[in-house]
GROMACS .gro file of C-alpha atoms in nm:
model
  353
    1UNK     CA    1  -5.337   4.769  -0.284
    2UNK     CA    2  -5.335   5.144  -0.245
    3UNK     CA    3  -5.081   5.311  -0.467
    4UNK     CA    4  -5.168   5.680  -0.436
    5UNK     CA    5  -4.928   5.860  -0.214
    6UNK     CA    6  -4.885   6.224  -0.134
    7UNK     CA    7  -4.534   6.362  -0.134
    8UNK     CA    8  -4.364   6.461   0.185
    9UNK     CA    9  -4.412   6.825   0.278
   10UNK     CA   10  -4.169   7.075   0.133
   11UNK     CA   11  -3.885   7.127   0.383
   12UNK     CA   12  -3.904   7.456   0.568
   13UNK     CA   13  -3.653   7.646   0.771
   14UNK     CA   14  -3.642   7.544   1.137
   15UNK     CA   15  -3.700   7.805   1.402
   16UNK     CA   16  -3.611   7.818   1.769
   17UNK     CA   17  -3.937   7.650   1.871
   18UNK     CA   18  -3.870   7.358   1.634
   19UNK     CA   19  -3.522   7.303   1.771
   20UNK     CA   20  -3.655   7.325   2.125
   21UNK     CA   21  -3.905   7.048   2.050
   22UNK     CA   22  -3.635   6.821   1.906
   23UNK     CA   23  -3.405   6.896   2.201
   24UNK     CA   24  -3.678   6.803   2.449
   25UNK     CA   25  -3.739   6.474   2.264
   26UNK     CA   26  -3.369   6.386   2.274
   27UNK     CA   27  -3.350   6.473   2.644
   28UNK     CA   28  -3.655   6.260   2.724
   29UNK     CA   29  -3.512   5.969   2.526
   30UNK     CA   30  -3.169   5.978   2.689
   31UNK     CA   31  -3.290   6.029   3.045
   32UNK     CA   32  -3.591   5.798   3.015
   33UNK     CA   33  -3.409   5.512   2.847
   34UNK     CA   34  -3.110   5.540   3.080
   35UNK     CA   35  -3.345   5.507   3.377
   36UNK     CA   36  -3.575   5.237   3.242
   37UNK     CA   37  -3.351   5.035   3.011
   38UNK     CA   38  -2.983   5.106   2.960
   39UNK     CA   39  -2.856   5.112   3.319
   40UNK     CA   40  -3.072   4.821   3.447
   41UNK     CA   41  -2.975   4.609   3.146
   42UNK     CA   42  -2.606   4.690   3.195
   43UNK     CA   43  -2.632   4.567   3.553
   44UNK     CA   44  -2.812   4.249   3.449
   45UNK     CA   45  -2.564   4.175   3.169
   46UNK     CA   46  -2.274   4.222   3.410
   47UNK     CA   47  -2.433   3.983   3.659
   48UNK     CA   48  -2.509   3.724   3.392
   49UNK     CA   49  -2.153   3.742   3.260
   50UNK     CA   50  -2.032   3.633   3.603
   51UNK     CA   51  -2.298   3.376   3.694
   52UNK     CA   52  -2.469   3.261   3.368
   53UNK     CA   53  -2.779   3.213   3.587
   54UNK     CA   54  -3.107   3.388   3.500
   55UNK     CA   55  -3.269   3.536   3.807
   56UNK     CA   56  -3.647   3.484   3.800
   57UNK     CA   57  -3.899   3.240   3.661
   58UNK     CA   58  -4.154   3.252   3.378
   59UNK     CA   59  -4.412   3.528   3.402
   60UNK     CA   60  -4.698   3.284   3.348
   61UNK     CA   61  -4.625   3.109   3.677
   62UNK     CA   62  -4.792   3.405   3.845
   63UNK     CA   63  -5.129   3.309   3.692
   64UNK     CA   64  -5.125   2.967   3.861
   65UNK     CA   65  -5.224   2.630   3.722
   66UNK     CA   66  -5.600   2.691   3.703
   67UNK     CA   67  -5.806   2.972   3.552
   68UNK     CA   68  -5.906   3.221   3.822
   69UNK     CA   69  -5.958   3.593   3.874
   70UNK     CA   70  -5.699   3.589   4.152
   71UNK     CA   71  -5.443   3.436   3.916
   72UNK     CA   72  -5.528   3.688   3.646
   73UNK     CA   73  -5.482   3.974   3.893
   74UNK     CA   74  -5.148   3.834   4.017
   75UNK     CA   75  -5.031   3.793   3.657
   76UNK     CA   76  -5.129   4.153   3.578
   77UNK     CA   77  -4.948   4.289   3.884
   78UNK     CA   78  -4.630   4.097   3.806
   79UNK     CA   79  -4.641   4.207   3.443
   80UNK     CA   80  -4.690   4.579   3.513
   81UNK     CA   81  -4.430   4.569   3.790
   82UNK     CA   82  -4.185   4.454   3.522
   83UNK     CA   83  -4.285   4.701   3.249
   84UNK     CA   84  -4.419   5.016   3.417
   85UNK     CA   85  -4.098   5.215   3.377
   86UNK     CA   86  -4.070   5.137   3.008
   87UNK     CA   87  -4.442   5.199   2.952
   88UNK     CA   88  -4.417   5.538   3.122
   89UNK     CA   89  -4.119   5.636   2.907
   90UNK     CA   90  -4.299   5.511   2.595
   91UNK     CA   91  -4.601   5.732   2.665
   92UNK     CA   92  -4.382   6.034   2.739
   93UNK     CA   93  -4.180   5.984   2.419
   94UNK     CA   94  -4.487   5.914   2.205
   95UNK     CA   95  -4.644   6.238   2.322
   96UNK     CA   96  -4.321   6.427   2.250
   97UNK     CA   97  -4.308   6.290   1.896
   98UNK     CA   98  -4.671   6.380   1.842
   99UNK     CA   99  -4.668   6.726   1.999
  100UNK     CA  100  -4.316   6.868   1.997
  101UNK     CA  101  -4.127   6.737   1.694
  102UNK     CA  102  -4.183   6.919   1.364
  103UNK     CA  103  -4.377   6.679   1.145
  104UNK     CA  104  -4.192   6.756   0.824
  105UNK     CA  105  -3.858   6.679   0.994
  106UNK     CA  106  -3.990   6.348   1.127
  107UNK     CA  107  -4.115   6.245   0.785
  108UNK     CA  108  -3.786   6.337   0.617
  109UNK     CA  109  -3.604   6.106   0.860
  110UNK     CA  110  -3.833   5.803   0.828
  111UNK     CA  111  -4.023   5.824   0.498
  112UNK     CA  112  -3.758   5.699   0.257
  113UNK     CA  113  -3.832   5.642  -0.110
  114UNK     CA  114  -3.841   5.262  -0.089
  115UNK     CA  115  -4.022   5.032   0.152
  116UNK     CA  116  -3.694   4.856   0.228
  117UNK     CA  117  -3.530   5.186   0.311
  118UNK     CA  118  -3.820   5.276   0.540
  119UNK     CA  119  -3.801   4.943   0.724
  120UNK     CA  120  -3.422   4.968   0.759
  121UNK     CA  121  -3.449   5.312   0.921
  122UNK     CA  122  -3.735   5.203   1.146
  123UNK     CA  123  -3.549   4.890   1.256
  124UNK     CA  124  -3.228   5.083   1.321
  125UNK     CA  125  -3.409   5.343   1.533
  126UNK     CA  126  -3.580   5.067   1.733
  127UNK     CA  127  -3.259   4.915   1.866
  128UNK     CA  128  -3.159   5.180   2.124
  129UNK     CA  129  -3.507   5.193   2.283
  130UNK     CA  130  -3.513   4.817   2.366
  131UNK     CA  131  -3.884   4.810   2.456
  132UNK     CA  132  -4.121   4.515   2.469
  133UNK     CA  133  -4.386   4.504   2.201
  134UNK     CA  134  -4.656   4.665   2.421
  135UNK     CA  135  -4.430   4.949   2.535
  136UNK     CA  136  -4.322   5.011   2.174
  137UNK     CA  137  -4.686   5.032   2.065
  138UNK     CA  138  -4.753   5.391   2.185
  139UNK     CA  139  -4.445   5.519   2.001
  140UNK     CA  140  -4.534   5.325   1.685
  141UNK     CA  141  -4.887   5.465   1.710
  142UNK     CA  142  -4.749   5.818   1.745
  143UNK     CA  143  -4.525   5.769   1.443
  144UNK     CA  144  -4.806   5.639   1.229
  145UNK     CA  145  -5.053   5.911   1.330
  146UNK     CA  146  -4.787   6.170   1.239
  147UNK     CA  147  -4.773   6.038   0.884
  148UNK     CA  148  -4.481   5.794   0.904
  149UNK     CA  149  -4.534   5.523   0.645
  150UNK     CA  150  -4.634   5.172   0.741
  151UNK     CA  151  -4.304   4.998   0.665
  152UNK     CA  152  -4.108   5.231   0.894
  153UNK     CA  153  -4.365   5.223   1.175
  154UNK     CA  154  -4.396   4.844   1.155
  155UNK     CA  155  -4.020   4.798   1.163
  156UNK     CA  156  -3.990   5.020   1.469
  157UNK     CA  157  -4.271   4.834   1.643
  158UNK     CA  158  -4.141   4.479   1.596
  159UNK     CA  159  -3.774   4.577   1.593
  160UNK     CA  160  -3.789   4.693   1.955
  161UNK     CA  161  -3.847   4.346   2.106
  162UNK     CA  162  -3.679   4.135   1.838
  163UNK     CA  163  -3.359   4.335   1.775
  164UNK     CA  164  -3.310   4.439   2.138
  165UNK     CA  165  -2.929   4.434   2.183
  166UNK     CA  166  -2.956   4.368   2.556
  167UNK     CA  167  -3.174   4.061   2.506
  168UNK     CA  168  -2.936   3.930   2.241
  169UNK     CA  169  -2.652   3.962   2.494
  170UNK     CA  170  -2.863   3.788   2.759
  171UNK     CA  171  -2.936   3.503   2.517
  172UNK     CA  172  -2.568   3.465   2.438
  173UNK     CA  173  -2.484   3.443   2.809
  174UNK     CA  174  -2.740   3.179   2.909
  175UNK     CA  175  -2.828   2.976   2.597
  176UNK     CA  176  -2.632   2.793   2.322
  177UNK     CA  177  -2.498   3.000   2.034
  178UNK     CA  178  -2.750   2.877   1.779
  179UNK     CA  179  -3.038   3.034   1.975
  180UNK     CA  180  -2.873   3.372   1.931
  181UNK     CA  181  -2.804   3.309   1.562
  182UNK     CA  182  -3.162   3.204   1.489
  183UNK     CA  183  -3.300   3.500   1.683
  184UNK     CA  184  -3.086   3.751   1.492
  185UNK     CA  185  -3.165   3.606   1.150
  186UNK     CA  186  -3.540   3.592   1.200
  187UNK     CA  187  -3.550   3.926   1.381
  188UNK     CA  188  -3.400   4.091   1.073
  189UNK     CA  189  -3.630   3.899   0.839
  190UNK     CA  190  -3.937   4.016   1.030
  191UNK     CA  191  -3.835   4.373   1.116
  192UNK     CA  192  -3.686   4.456   0.777
  193UNK     CA  193  -3.822   4.200   0.532
  194UNK     CA  194  -4.179   4.149   0.652
  195UNK     CA  195  -4.227   4.520   0.730
  196UNK     CA  196  -4.118   4.616   0.379
  197UNK     CA  197  -4.334   4.350   0.211
  198UNK     CA  198  -4.642   4.434   0.417
  199UNK     CA  199  -4.602   4.804   0.349
  200UNK     CA  200  -4.567   4.730  -0.021
  201UNK     CA  201  -4.826   4.460  -0.082
  202UNK     CA  202  -5.088   4.444   0.192
  203UNK     CA  203  -5.390   4.668   0.127
  204UNK     CA  204  -5.439   4.914   0.407
  205UNK     CA  205  -5.466   5.276   0.494
  206UNK     CA  206  -5.289   5.484   0.234
  207UNK     CA  207  -4.948   5.617   0.323
  208UNK     CA  208  -5.071   5.971   0.279
  209UNK     CA  209  -4.910   6.250   0.477
  210UNK     CA  210  -5.164   6.424   0.703
  211UNK     CA  211  -5.249   6.784   0.640
  212UNK     CA  212  -4.975   7.009   0.775
  213UNK     CA  213  -5.043   7.120   1.130
  214UNK     CA  214  -4.979   7.468   1.257
  215UNK     CA  215  -4.644   7.455   1.429
  216UNK     CA  216  -4.638   7.650   1.758
  217UNK     CA  217  -4.513   8.004   1.720
  218UNK     CA  218  -4.405   8.038   2.083
  219UNK     CA  219  -4.225   7.818   2.334
  220UNK     CA  220  -4.514   7.875   2.575
  221UNK     CA  221  -4.741   7.679   2.338
  222UNK     CA  222  -4.536   7.360   2.368
  223UNK     CA  223  -4.634   7.254   2.723
  224UNK     CA  224  -5.008   7.284   2.651
  225UNK     CA  225  -4.976   7.086   2.328
  226UNK     CA  226  -4.762   6.823   2.502
  227UNK     CA  227  -4.999   6.773   2.798
  228UNK     CA  228  -5.292   6.739   2.560
  229UNK     CA  229  -5.111   6.473   2.358
  230UNK     CA  230  -4.987   6.285   2.666
  231UNK     CA  231  -5.338   6.279   2.812
  232UNK     CA  232  -5.481   6.140   2.488
  233UNK     CA  233  -5.225   5.859   2.466
  234UNK     CA  234  -5.261   5.772   2.834
  235UNK     CA  235  -5.640   5.773   2.851
  236UNK     CA  236  -5.677   5.558   2.540
  237UNK     CA  237  -5.386   5.314   2.554
  238UNK     CA  238  -5.332   5.247   2.925
  239UNK     CA  239  -5.685   5.124   3.014
  240UNK     CA  240  -5.705   4.895   2.711
  241UNK     CA  241  -5.354   4.765   2.781
  242UNK     CA  242  -5.448   4.689   3.142
  243UNK     CA  243  -5.773   4.513   3.053
  244UNK     CA  244  -5.616   4.303   2.778
  245UNK     CA  245  -5.328   4.192   3.002
  246UNK     CA  246  -5.584   4.095   3.266
  247UNK     CA  247  -5.766   3.881   3.009
  248UNK     CA  248  -5.439   3.716   2.902
  249UNK     CA  249  -5.364   3.645   3.269
  250UNK     CA  250  -5.707   3.486   3.311
  251UNK     CA  251  -5.664   3.263   3.007
  252UNK     CA  252  -5.294   3.185   3.037
  253UNK     CA  253  -5.335   2.858   3.233
  254UNK     CA  254  -5.521   2.726   2.926
  255UNK     CA  255  -5.279   2.875   2.675
  256UNK     CA  256  -4.937   2.795   2.816
  257UNK     CA  257  -4.947   2.418   2.862
  258UNK     CA  258  -4.675   2.319   2.616
  259UNK     CA  259  -4.545   2.034   2.830
  260UNK     CA  260  -4.609   1.712   2.641
  261UNK     CA  261  -4.762   1.897   2.346
  262UNK     CA  262  -4.505   1.751   2.106
  263UNK     CA  263  -4.595   1.397   2.210
  264UNK     CA  264  -4.962   1.469   2.140
  265UNK     CA  265  -4.938   1.669   1.817
  266UNK     CA  266  -4.594   1.594   1.675
  267UNK     CA  267  -4.470   1.855   1.428
  268UNK     CA  268  -4.802   2.040   1.449
  269UNK     CA  269  -4.707   2.141   1.804
  270UNK     CA  270  -4.464   2.395   1.661
  271UNK     CA  271  -4.743   2.562   1.463
  272UNK     CA  272  -4.972   2.572   1.766
  273UNK     CA  273  -4.698   2.720   1.984
  274UNK     CA  274  -4.610   2.977   1.716
  275UNK     CA  275  -4.970   3.102   1.697
  276UNK     CA  276  -5.029   3.104   2.073
  277UNK     CA  277  -4.689   3.263   2.139
  278UNK     CA  278  -4.773   3.545   1.899
  279UNK     CA  279  -5.080   3.627   2.109
  280UNK     CA  280  -4.933   3.609   2.459
  281UNK     CA  281  -4.783   3.907   2.641
  282UNK     CA  282  -4.443   3.912   2.816
  283UNK     CA  283  -4.204   4.183   2.938
  284UNK     CA  284  -3.866   4.243   2.776
  285UNK     CA  285  -3.657   3.926   2.790
  286UNK     CA  286  -3.952   3.726   2.926
  287UNK     CA  287  -3.896   3.453   2.668
  288UNK     CA  288  -3.562   3.362   2.826
  289UNK     CA  289  -3.684   3.213   3.159
  290UNK     CA  290  -3.961   3.031   2.973
  291UNK     CA  291  -3.713   2.862   2.738
  292UNK     CA  292  -3.474   2.790   3.026
  293UNK     CA  293  -3.761   2.620   3.211
  294UNK     CA  294  -3.871   2.412   2.912
  295UNK     CA  295  -3.532   2.279   2.801
  296UNK     CA  296  -3.462   2.063   3.111
  297UNK     CA  297  -3.812   1.916   3.074
  298UNK     CA  298  -3.721   1.779   2.733
  299UNK     CA  299  -3.920   2.025   2.522
  300UNK     CA  300  -3.770   2.014   2.175
  301UNK     CA  301  -3.585   2.275   1.971
  302UNK     CA  302  -3.885   2.320   1.739
  303UNK     CA  303  -4.109   2.445   2.019
  304UNK     CA  304  -3.844   2.651   2.198
  305UNK     CA  305  -3.731   2.798   1.867
  306UNK     CA  306  -4.085   2.907   1.786
  307UNK     CA  307  -4.120   3.066   2.130
  308UNK     CA  308  -3.786   3.243   2.085
  309UNK     CA  309  -3.941   3.452   1.807
  310UNK     CA  310  -4.318   3.448   1.866
  311UNK     CA  311  -4.326   3.540   2.236
  312UNK     CA  312  -4.137   3.872   2.224
  313UNK     CA  313  -4.245   3.990   1.879
  314UNK     CA  314  -4.615   4.061   1.929
  315UNK     CA  315  -4.908   4.013   2.164
  316UNK     CA  316  -5.282   4.068   2.161
  317UNK     CA  317  -5.258   4.389   2.370
  318UNK     CA  318  -4.986   4.527   2.145
  319UNK     CA  319  -5.179   4.450   1.826
  320UNK     CA  320  -5.496   4.607   1.961
  321UNK     CA  321  -5.308   4.922   2.066
  322UNK     CA  322  -5.161   4.980   1.719
  323UNK     CA  323  -5.450   4.846   1.513
  324UNK     CA  324  -5.644   5.170   1.478
  325UNK     CA  325  -5.350   5.372   1.349
  326UNK     CA  326  -5.157   5.099   1.170
  327UNK     CA  327  -5.468   4.947   1.010
  328UNK     CA  328  -5.622   4.615   1.111
  329UNK     CA  329  -5.522   4.431   0.794
  330UNK     CA  330  -5.167   4.554   0.831
  331UNK     CA  331  -5.159   4.446   1.196
  332UNK     CA  332  -5.305   4.105   1.115
  333UNK     CA  333  -5.054   4.060   0.834
  334UNK     CA  334  -4.766   4.126   1.073
  335UNK     CA  335  -4.916   3.878   1.319
  336UNK     CA  336  -4.929   3.615   1.045
  337UNK     CA  337  -4.572   3.695   0.939
  338UNK     CA  338  -4.448   3.651   1.297
  339UNK     CA  339  -4.627   3.316   1.334
  340UNK     CA  340  -4.481   3.187   1.005
  341UNK     CA  341  -4.134   3.310   1.098
  342UNK     CA  342  -4.165   3.141   1.438
  343UNK     CA  343  -4.241   2.808   1.272
  344UNK     CA  344  -3.940   2.850   1.043
  345UNK     CA  345  -3.726   2.950   1.342
  346UNK     CA  346  -3.827   2.629   1.515
  347UNK     CA  347  -3.731   2.430   1.207
  348UNK     CA  348  -3.398   2.610   1.178
  349UNK     CA  349  -3.315   2.551   1.543
  350UNK     CA  350  -3.403   2.184   1.507
  351UNK     CA  351  -3.159   2.152   1.215
  352UNK     CA  352  -2.884   2.335   1.403
  353UNK     CA  353  -2.937   2.166   1.737
   0.00000   0.00000   0.00000
């Protein structure tokens, strides 16, 4: 375990350019999230409150019943149709954090003295953005590359899909109360507890603050710096995201056959589903139609409880996107923590249901 840690930079007096960068970030967040998340989710919650009927089926239906390139392509199109707005906002915000926000201010906000404090701040900041794990990955990557410590960056990354207030409301409107209770409990355990423990105990890249960068002296410098950062995030993360989703779409007919799995494997089915669910990719709220489809088919609470946590929390594309900046051991540790929590969530839901 790495224990050496450089102190945060000495606070300096903010100038007009610094405040302009922060103001642009806030504007991008409010406008972008209103367009991609807050207003659409308000409309969906209002509709669900009146009908209690989820509109739409499981994403994996788009891939078909047999492995094929056509099914993989259809899966990829359906997925990106669902997430493109949030992904665009995520890239825009990640570039703003990287290029416009004064680094010492960002570190003062997120780099608390304890790992628990870091994970609490990261989890709290994740709740308004309500992104899926892949769309949260660019922002988490930007935070980490700016010197934000692992516990805070991890909590922001997994807190987005797991602590999403809109999804919790959707769950409450279409599923029994104990699904919501289990989701909240294990979301907090992962986002706050696991993030703090991994940051504290798992060997990885040291939480050293990068060398101070030269903050722009003029407002005219900000657009050039921002475009450079946005281009870097887009050219690296978008192609690998696309290719990995295409691979998941190609393999999903093999990976998503949970019907009858309990009869074949018994209790071990929950472990299998927890591991596979941690690897699969879904848009925000995509776990809900899957669970709603499985329940009438007699799939048990253990399996659906595992999917309730594992499906939204992480995915292979998301883990690959953050792995370079978060550290591969750190990323793998969070994947293992999610799978274990999913198994425990399945057990808890079985006891409650």
